[in-house]
XYZ file of C-alpha atoms in Angstrom:
147
model
C 0.000 0.000 0.000
C 1.164 3.510 -0.742
C -0.208 6.909 0.237
C 0.410 10.212 -1.513
C -0.401 13.533 0.181
C -1.063 16.492 -2.127
C -2.591 19.937 -1.781
C -3.825 22.868 -3.812
C -1.033 25.090 -2.476
C 2.476 25.189 -1.091
C 3.035 25.609 2.653
C -0.232 23.856 3.495
C 1.096 21.283 5.961
C 1.860 18.340 3.667
C 5.241 17.750 5.313
C 3.696 17.699 8.792
C 0.916 15.321 7.710
C 3.381 12.945 6.032
C 5.586 13.054 9.139
C 2.661 12.252 11.423
C 1.513 9.383 9.199
C 5.025 7.947 9.083
C 5.327 8.077 12.876
C 1.928 6.464 13.413
C 2.643 3.729 10.870
C 6.056 2.979 12.357
C 4.573 2.776 15.868
C 1.969 0.333 14.500
C 4.813 -1.885 13.267
C 4.840 -1.023 9.565
C 8.078 -0.365 7.714
C 7.090 3.002 6.261
C 9.212 5.265 4.083
C 8.920 8.924 3.090
C 9.159 10.005 -0.543
C 9.194 13.388 -2.236
C 10.323 13.246 -5.849
C 11.447 16.849 -5.972
C 11.998 19.425 -3.257
C 13.218 23.004 -3.620
C 15.115 23.970 -0.495
C 18.351 25.472 0.739
C 18.055 23.310 3.854
C 19.767 20.025 3.061
C 20.953 17.094 5.140
C 23.477 14.306 4.536
C 22.079 10.945 3.460
C 23.331 7.536 4.493
C 24.888 7.176 1.015
C 26.911 10.367 1.495
C 24.803 12.588 -0.758
C 22.371 15.285 0.289
C 18.592 15.477 0.479
C 16.109 18.046 1.716
C 16.045 18.474 5.485
C 12.286 17.789 5.524
C 12.681 14.289 4.064
C 15.599 13.565 6.421
C 13.362 14.486 9.367
C 10.569 12.306 7.951
C 12.988 9.384 7.671
C 14.026 9.810 11.312
C 10.431 9.876 12.589
C 9.847 6.640 10.644
C 12.883 5.088 12.338
C 15.049 5.198 9.194
C 18.341 6.708 8.168
C 17.861 9.445 5.522
C 18.470 8.150 1.984
C 18.814 9.796 -1.401
C 15.868 7.614 -2.465
C 13.585 9.532 -0.079
C 14.216 12.725 -2.102
C 15.849 11.952 -5.458
C 15.762 15.545 -6.743
C 16.817 18.453 -4.560
C 16.744 21.892 -6.155
C 18.802 24.533 -4.355
C 17.988 28.096 -5.507
C 20.906 30.334 -6.429
C 21.198 33.994 -7.332
C 19.232 35.137 -10.344
C 17.152 32.553 -12.148
C 19.506 29.604 -11.630
C 19.396 26.687 -9.251
C 21.653 23.780 -8.406
C 20.096 20.425 -9.312
C 21.104 17.593 -7.012
C 20.022 14.200 -8.308
C 20.320 11.127 -6.093
C 22.406 13.166 -3.686
C 24.980 14.438 -6.177
C 25.224 17.927 -7.697
C 24.544 17.506 -11.425
C 23.993 20.974 -12.891
C 23.457 24.670 -12.282
C 20.725 25.764 -14.658
C 17.765 28.067 -15.089
C 14.423 26.281 -14.617
C 13.592 26.584 -18.330
C 16.911 25.015 -19.260
C 16.258 22.220 -16.749
C 12.854 21.505 -18.293
C 14.208 21.559 -21.830
C 17.571 19.799 -21.363
C 16.815 16.228 -22.420
C 19.877 14.707 -20.732
C 19.254 16.221 -17.280
C 15.505 15.605 -17.641
C 16.117 11.930 -18.478
C 18.495 11.632 -15.509
C 15.853 13.164 -13.203
C 13.012 10.970 -14.490
C 15.109 7.826 -14.180
C 16.169 8.767 -10.642
C 12.554 9.244 -9.547
C 11.385 5.999 -11.156
C 14.273 4.007 -9.665
C 13.638 5.535 -6.239
C 9.934 4.683 -6.288
C 10.655 1.096 -7.368
C 13.306 0.650 -4.676
C 11.136 2.050 -1.876
C 8.067 0.023 -2.903
C 10.174 -3.156 -2.899
C 11.770 -2.480 0.491
C 8.916 -1.036 2.565
C 5.386 -1.984 3.545
C 4.120 1.533 2.880
C 5.559 4.522 1.047
C 4.100 7.853 2.118
C 4.684 10.350 -0.670
C 4.455 14.108 -0.562
C 3.560 16.303 -3.514
C 5.685 19.298 -4.418
C 3.883 22.624 -4.327
C 0.360 22.624 -5.691
C -1.667 20.176 -7.744
C -3.161 23.103 -9.610
C 0.181 24.388 -10.876
C 2.240 21.268 -11.492
C 5.088 21.901 -13.895
C 7.159 19.037 -12.609
C 10.169 18.032 -14.687
C 9.464 14.408 -13.827
C 6.225 14.005 -15.752
C 6.178 10.794 -17.751
C-alpha cells in the first residue's frame, strides 16, 4: 500500500501530515518510508549514502525510524542567485541551470526521471508503505518528472 499527500497550495502542511503518518505507521509496526520526488530547499541534510537530500525528508525518515536516503528525495533543487538553481540528483550535484533550461535539457531531464522511477521502485520493494508528498500545488504542477 502507498499513500500520496497532495494539496492545492504550497506551505499547506503536507510535510507535517506525512511526518505524522510515518510516525503512526512505524509505531503500529509497519516499515514506512517517506518520498518526495522533488523538493526546492536550501536546507539540506546528509544521506546515508553520502549525498544530500532536503532536510524535511531527512526528518521524515528519522520519525519513521530510518536513516535518511537519497531515495527519499531523489531531486533536490537549491535556488541560487538570479534565475539559476543547483540540481542535485540522487544526492549528487549535477547541474546549475535556469528552470527553463532544466525543463528543456533532455539529458538532465532523463536523468531526473530515471532517478525518480528508480527511487519509487526501490522504496516500494523495500517497505510496507511509502508515504509520498507532492511538491507545491496540484493546480500548478510543472514538474520536470512528468512521464
